[in-house]
Amino acid sequence: MRIGIIGGTGQLGSAMAIALLETRTVLPETLWIANRSGSLVPLDRWSEIRTTTAPSDLAEVCEVIVLAVPPDQARDLRLSAPNALILSVMAGVTLEDLSVIAGSQRVVRAMSSPAAAYRLAYSPWIAMAQLSDAEEALVSKLLGACGATDKVASEDHIDRFTALTGPVPGFVAAFAEAMILHATRRGIPGDIADRAIRQLFLSAGTMMSLDEKSPFSHVQEMIDYAGTTAAGLTALRNGPLNAAVDDALEAAYQRTKSI
């Protein structure tokens, strides 16, 4: 099976390509990349990949086509791929629009993130029409190579996750930035603060990913313990944090509707 990625050397497209190739979910000799330059960078260690500057050439030969171009380029993209399975990771581009772009009813809308390059992305998806069991399994396999994946119930959920999990490190980096600024304002050298907070987020993320307890349970346990952390967590819960995060995520979500 030949798989093509239009925009396959961009940040998201190349991250997904790296995941697919390094897990051998896709073999380099079966992968096509379409971009404006014709360059394989940053995928040039796989010399067997076919490249083209014409998306139509890719569409003629590939059974699965991944659309990973910036959403502002989507309006000018037109393919004739009625028999191909189309998988889009373009923010804000609806299933209906994707069907027009691709000339296909076998359209899947998803969202992933650059963390795919490390097999750490979260990639929810929804299909326009009822896919066969084999096609659903293929979509799950391709996105599963990039990290965790779920089939969701509505396109609105894709827009929500575009805001929640699409930007990596995104909102998590903003919280890390706030913690680093707290430390440096109180005399801790910047390089030490940076290293400490990076390690904190690595350890916290790893622990939460491996532990069955929810983040809410982790927070409540520390509050119930009534130690030094409890004072800070109680201040966060009683302060404006939740409202600020809600407002930020809602702003990002609304942008997906107008992008």
Coordinates of C-alpha atoms in Angstrom, one line a residue:
M1 CA 0.0 0.0 0.0
R2 CA 1.3 3.4 -1.0
I3 CA 0.9 6.3 1.4
G4 CA 1.4 9.9 0.6
I5 CA 1.8 12.9 2.9
I6 CA 1.0 16.3 1.3
G7 CA 3.0 18.7 3.4
G8 CA 5.2 15.8 4.6
T9 CA 8.3 17.9 5.4
G10 CA 6.4 20.5 7.5
Q11 CA 6.5 20.3 11.3
L12 CA 3.5 18.1 11.7
G13 CA 3.7 16.1 8.5
S14 CA 7.4 15.2 9.1
A15 CA 6.7 14.3 12.7
M16 CA 4.0 11.9 11.6
A17 CA 6.3 10.5 8.8
I18 CA 9.1 9.9 11.3
A19 CA 6.8 8.0 13.6
L20 CA 5.4 5.9 10.7
L21 CA 8.9 5.1 9.4
E22 CA 10.7 4.5 12.7
T23 CA 7.9 2.1 13.8
R24 CA 8.0 0.5 10.3
T25 CA 4.3 1.0 10.1
V26 CA 5.1 2.4 6.7
L27 CA 8.2 1.4 4.6
P28 CA 10.2 4.2 3.0
E29 CA 9.8 2.7 -0.5
T30 CA 6.0 2.9 -0.2
L31 CA 5.9 6.5 1.1
W32 CA 5.4 9.6 -1.1
I33 CA 6.0 13.1 0.0
A34 CA 4.6 16.2 -1.7
N35 CA 5.8 19.7 -0.9
R36 CA 6.7 22.9 -2.6
S37 CA 10.4 22.5 -2.6
G38 CA 10.8 18.9 -3.6
S39 CA 13.3 18.5 -0.8
L40 CA 13.3 15.5 1.6
V41 CA 14.8 17.4 4.5
P42 CA 14.2 16.5 7.4
L43 CA 13.4 13.0 6.1
D44 CA 16.5 12.6 3.9
R45 CA 17.9 9.7 5.8
W46 CA 15.3 7.6 4.1
S47 CA 16.5 8.0 0.5
E48 CA 13.9 5.5 -0.9
I49 CA 11.0 8.0 -0.2
R50 CA 9.5 9.4 -3.4
T51 CA 9.1 13.2 -3.6
T52 CA 7.1 15.5 -5.8
T53 CA 6.1 19.1 -6.0
A54 CA 2.7 18.2 -7.5
P55 CA 0.1 16.9 -5.1
S56 CA -1.8 15.6 -8.1
D57 CA 1.0 13.2 -8.9
L58 CA 0.9 11.8 -5.4
A59 CA -2.9 11.5 -5.5
E60 CA -2.7 9.4 -8.7
V61 CA -0.7 6.6 -7.1
C62 CA -1.4 6.5 -3.3
E63 CA -4.2 4.5 -1.7
V64 CA -3.9 6.6 1.5
I65 CA -3.3 10.4 1.4
V66 CA -2.5 12.4 4.6
L67 CA -3.2 16.1 4.3
A68 CA -0.8 18.0 6.6
V69 CA -0.5 21.5 5.0
P70 CA -1.3 24.7 6.9
P71 CA -5.1 25.4 6.9
D72 CA -4.7 28.6 4.9
Q73 CA -3.3 26.6 2.0
A74 CA -6.2 24.1 2.1
R75 CA -8.5 26.4 0.2
D76 CA -6.4 26.2 -2.9
L77 CA -5.8 22.5 -2.7
R78 CA -7.7 20.2 -5.1
L79 CA -7.2 16.5 -5.7
S80 CA -8.9 13.9 -7.7
A81 CA -8.7 10.9 -5.4
P82 CA -12.1 9.3 -5.4
N83 CA -10.8 5.9 -4.4
A84 CA -8.2 7.0 -1.8
L85 CA -8.6 7.1 1.9
I86 CA -8.0 10.7 3.0
L87 CA -6.7 11.5 6.4
S88 CA -6.4 15.2 7.3
V89 CA -4.6 16.7 10.2
M90 CA -5.3 20.3 9.1
A91 CA -6.8 22.5 11.8
G92 CA -10.3 23.8 11.3
V93 CA -10.9 22.1 7.9
T94 CA -14.2 20.3 8.1
L95 CA -15.2 16.9 6.8
E96 CA -17.4 18.5 4.2
D97 CA -14.6 20.8 3.0
L98 CA -12.2 17.8 2.9
S99 CA -14.5 15.9 0.7
V100 CA -14.5 18.8 -1.8
I101 CA -10.7 19.1 -1.6
A102 CA -10.1 15.4 -2.2
G103 CA -13.0 14.5 -4.4
S104 CA -13.6 11.5 -2.1
Q105 CA -16.2 10.4 0.4
R106 CA -13.7 8.3 2.3
V107 CA -12.5 11.2 4.4
V108 CA -11.1 11.1 8.0
R109 CA -10.5 14.3 10.0
A110 CA -8.0 14.0 12.8
M111 CA -5.7 16.1 14.8
S112 CA -2.2 15.2 16.0
S113 CA 0.9 17.1 17.1
P114 CA 4.7 17.4 16.6
A115 CA 5.0 15.0 19.6
A116 CA 4.3 12.3 17.0
A117 CA 8.0 12.3 16.2
Y118 CA 8.5 10.8 19.7
R119 CA 5.4 8.6 19.5
L120 CA 3.9 10.8 22.2
A121 CA 1.1 12.6 20.3
Y122 CA -2.6 12.3 21.0
S123 CA -4.5 11.9 17.8
P124 CA -8.4 11.8 17.9
W125 CA -10.3 11.2 14.6
I126 CA -13.7 11.1 13.0
A127 CA -14.8 9.8 9.6
M128 CA -17.3 11.4 7.2
A129 CA -18.9 8.1 6.2
Q130 CA -19.0 4.7 7.7
L131 CA -15.7 3.1 7.1
S132 CA -15.2 -0.6 6.9
D133 CA -13.7 -2.4 9.9
A134 CA -10.4 -2.7 7.9
E135 CA -10.3 1.0 7.1
E136 CA -11.0 2.0 10.7
A137 CA -8.2 -0.4 11.8
L138 CA -5.9 1.2 9.3
V139 CA -6.6 4.7 10.6
S140 CA -6.1 3.6 14.2
K141 CA -2.8 1.9 13.1
L142 CA -1.5 4.9 11.4
L143 CA -2.4 7.4 14.1
G144 CA -1.5 4.8 16.8
A145 CA 2.1 4.8 15.5
C146 CA 2.2 8.5 16.5
G147 CA 1.1 7.9 20.1
A148 CA -2.4 7.4 21.6
T149 CA -5.6 7.7 19.5
D150 CA -9.3 7.6 19.8
K151 CA -12.3 7.7 17.5
V152 CA -14.5 10.6 18.7
A153 CA -18.2 11.3 18.3
S154 CA -18.3 14.7 16.6
E155 CA -16.2 17.2 14.6
D156 CA -16.6 19.6 17.5
H157 CA -14.5 17.3 19.6
I158 CA -11.7 17.5 17.0
D159 CA -11.9 21.3 17.3
R160 CA -11.7 21.0 21.1
F161 CA -8.7 18.7 20.9
T162 CA -7.0 21.0 18.4
A163 CA -7.0 23.5 21.3
L164 CA -6.3 21.0 24.1
T165 CA -3.7 18.6 22.7
G166 CA -2.7 19.9 19.3
P167 CA -0.2 22.5 20.6
V168 CA 2.7 20.6 22.1
P169 CA 4.3 21.8 24.3
G170 CA 1.9 24.7 24.0
F171 CA -0.1 25.4 27.2
V172 CA 2.1 23.1 29.3
A173 CA 5.1 25.1 28.2
A174 CA 3.3 28.3 29.3
F175 CA 2.8 26.8 32.8
A176 CA 6.5 25.7 32.9
E177 CA 7.4 29.3 31.9
A178 CA 5.5 30.7 34.8
M179 CA 7.3 28.3 37.2
I180 CA 10.7 29.2 35.8
L181 CA 9.9 32.9 36.1
H182 CA 8.9 32.4 39.8
A183 CA 12.2 30.7 40.5
T184 CA 14.4 33.3 38.7
R185 CA 12.7 36.2 40.3
R186 CA 13.7 34.8 43.6
G187 CA 17.4 34.4 42.8
I188 CA 17.7 31.0 41.3
P189 CA 20.0 31.1 38.2
G190 CA 18.0 30.8 34.9
D191 CA 19.8 27.7 33.6
I192 CA 19.2 25.8 36.9
A193 CA 15.6 26.8 37.0
D194 CA 15.1 25.8 33.4
R195 CA 16.7 22.4 34.0
A196 CA 14.7 21.8 37.2
I197 CA 11.4 22.6 35.7
R198 CA 12.0 20.6 32.5
Q199 CA 12.8 17.6 34.8
L200 CA 9.7 18.3 36.8
F201 CA 7.4 18.2 33.8
L202 CA 9.1 15.0 32.5
S203 CA 8.7 13.2 35.8
A204 CA 5.1 14.4 36.3
G205 CA 4.1 13.5 32.8
T206 CA 5.6 10.1 33.0
M207 CA 4.1 9.4 36.4
M208 CA 0.6 10.5 35.3
S209 CA 0.9 8.5 32.1
L210 CA 1.8 5.3 34.0
D211 CA -0.5 5.7 37.0
E212 CA -4.1 4.7 36.9
K213 CA -5.0 7.6 39.2
S214 CA -6.5 10.7 37.6
P215 CA -4.8 14.1 37.8
F216 CA -7.7 15.1 40.1
S217 CA -6.9 12.2 42.4
H218 CA -3.2 13.2 42.5
V219 CA -4.1 16.8 43.4
Q220 CA -6.6 15.8 46.1
E221 CA -4.2 13.3 47.7
M222 CA -1.6 16.0 48.1
I223 CA -4.1 18.4 49.5
D224 CA -5.3 15.8 52.0
Y225 CA -1.7 15.1 53.0
A226 CA -1.7 18.7 54.2
G227 CA 2.0 19.2 53.5
T228 CA 3.8 22.2 51.9
T229 CA 2.4 21.4 48.5
A230 CA -1.1 21.4 49.8
A231 CA -0.9 25.1 50.6
G232 CA 0.1 25.9 47.0
L233 CA -2.5 23.6 45.5
T234 CA -5.2 25.0 47.7
A235 CA -4.2 28.5 46.6
L236 CA -4.4 27.4 42.9
R237 CA -7.9 25.8 43.4
N238 CA -9.2 28.9 45.2
G239 CA -7.6 31.3 42.7
P240 CA -8.2 32.3 39.1
L241 CA -6.2 29.4 37.5
N242 CA -9.1 27.2 36.4
A243 CA -10.9 30.2 34.9
A244 CA -7.8 31.5 33.2
V245 CA -7.1 28.0 31.6
D246 CA -10.7 27.7 30.6
D247 CA -10.6 31.1 28.9
A248 CA -7.3 30.3 27.1
L249 CA -8.5 27.0 25.8
E250 CA -11.9 28.5 24.7
A251 CA -10.0 31.3 22.8
A252 CA -7.9 28.6 21.0
Y253 CA -11.0 26.6 20.2
Q254 CA -12.8 29.6 18.8
R255 CA -9.8 30.3 16.6
T256 CA -10.3 26.8 15.0
K257 CA -13.7 28.0 13.9
S258 CA -12.3 31.0 12.0
I259 CA -8.9 29.9 10.9

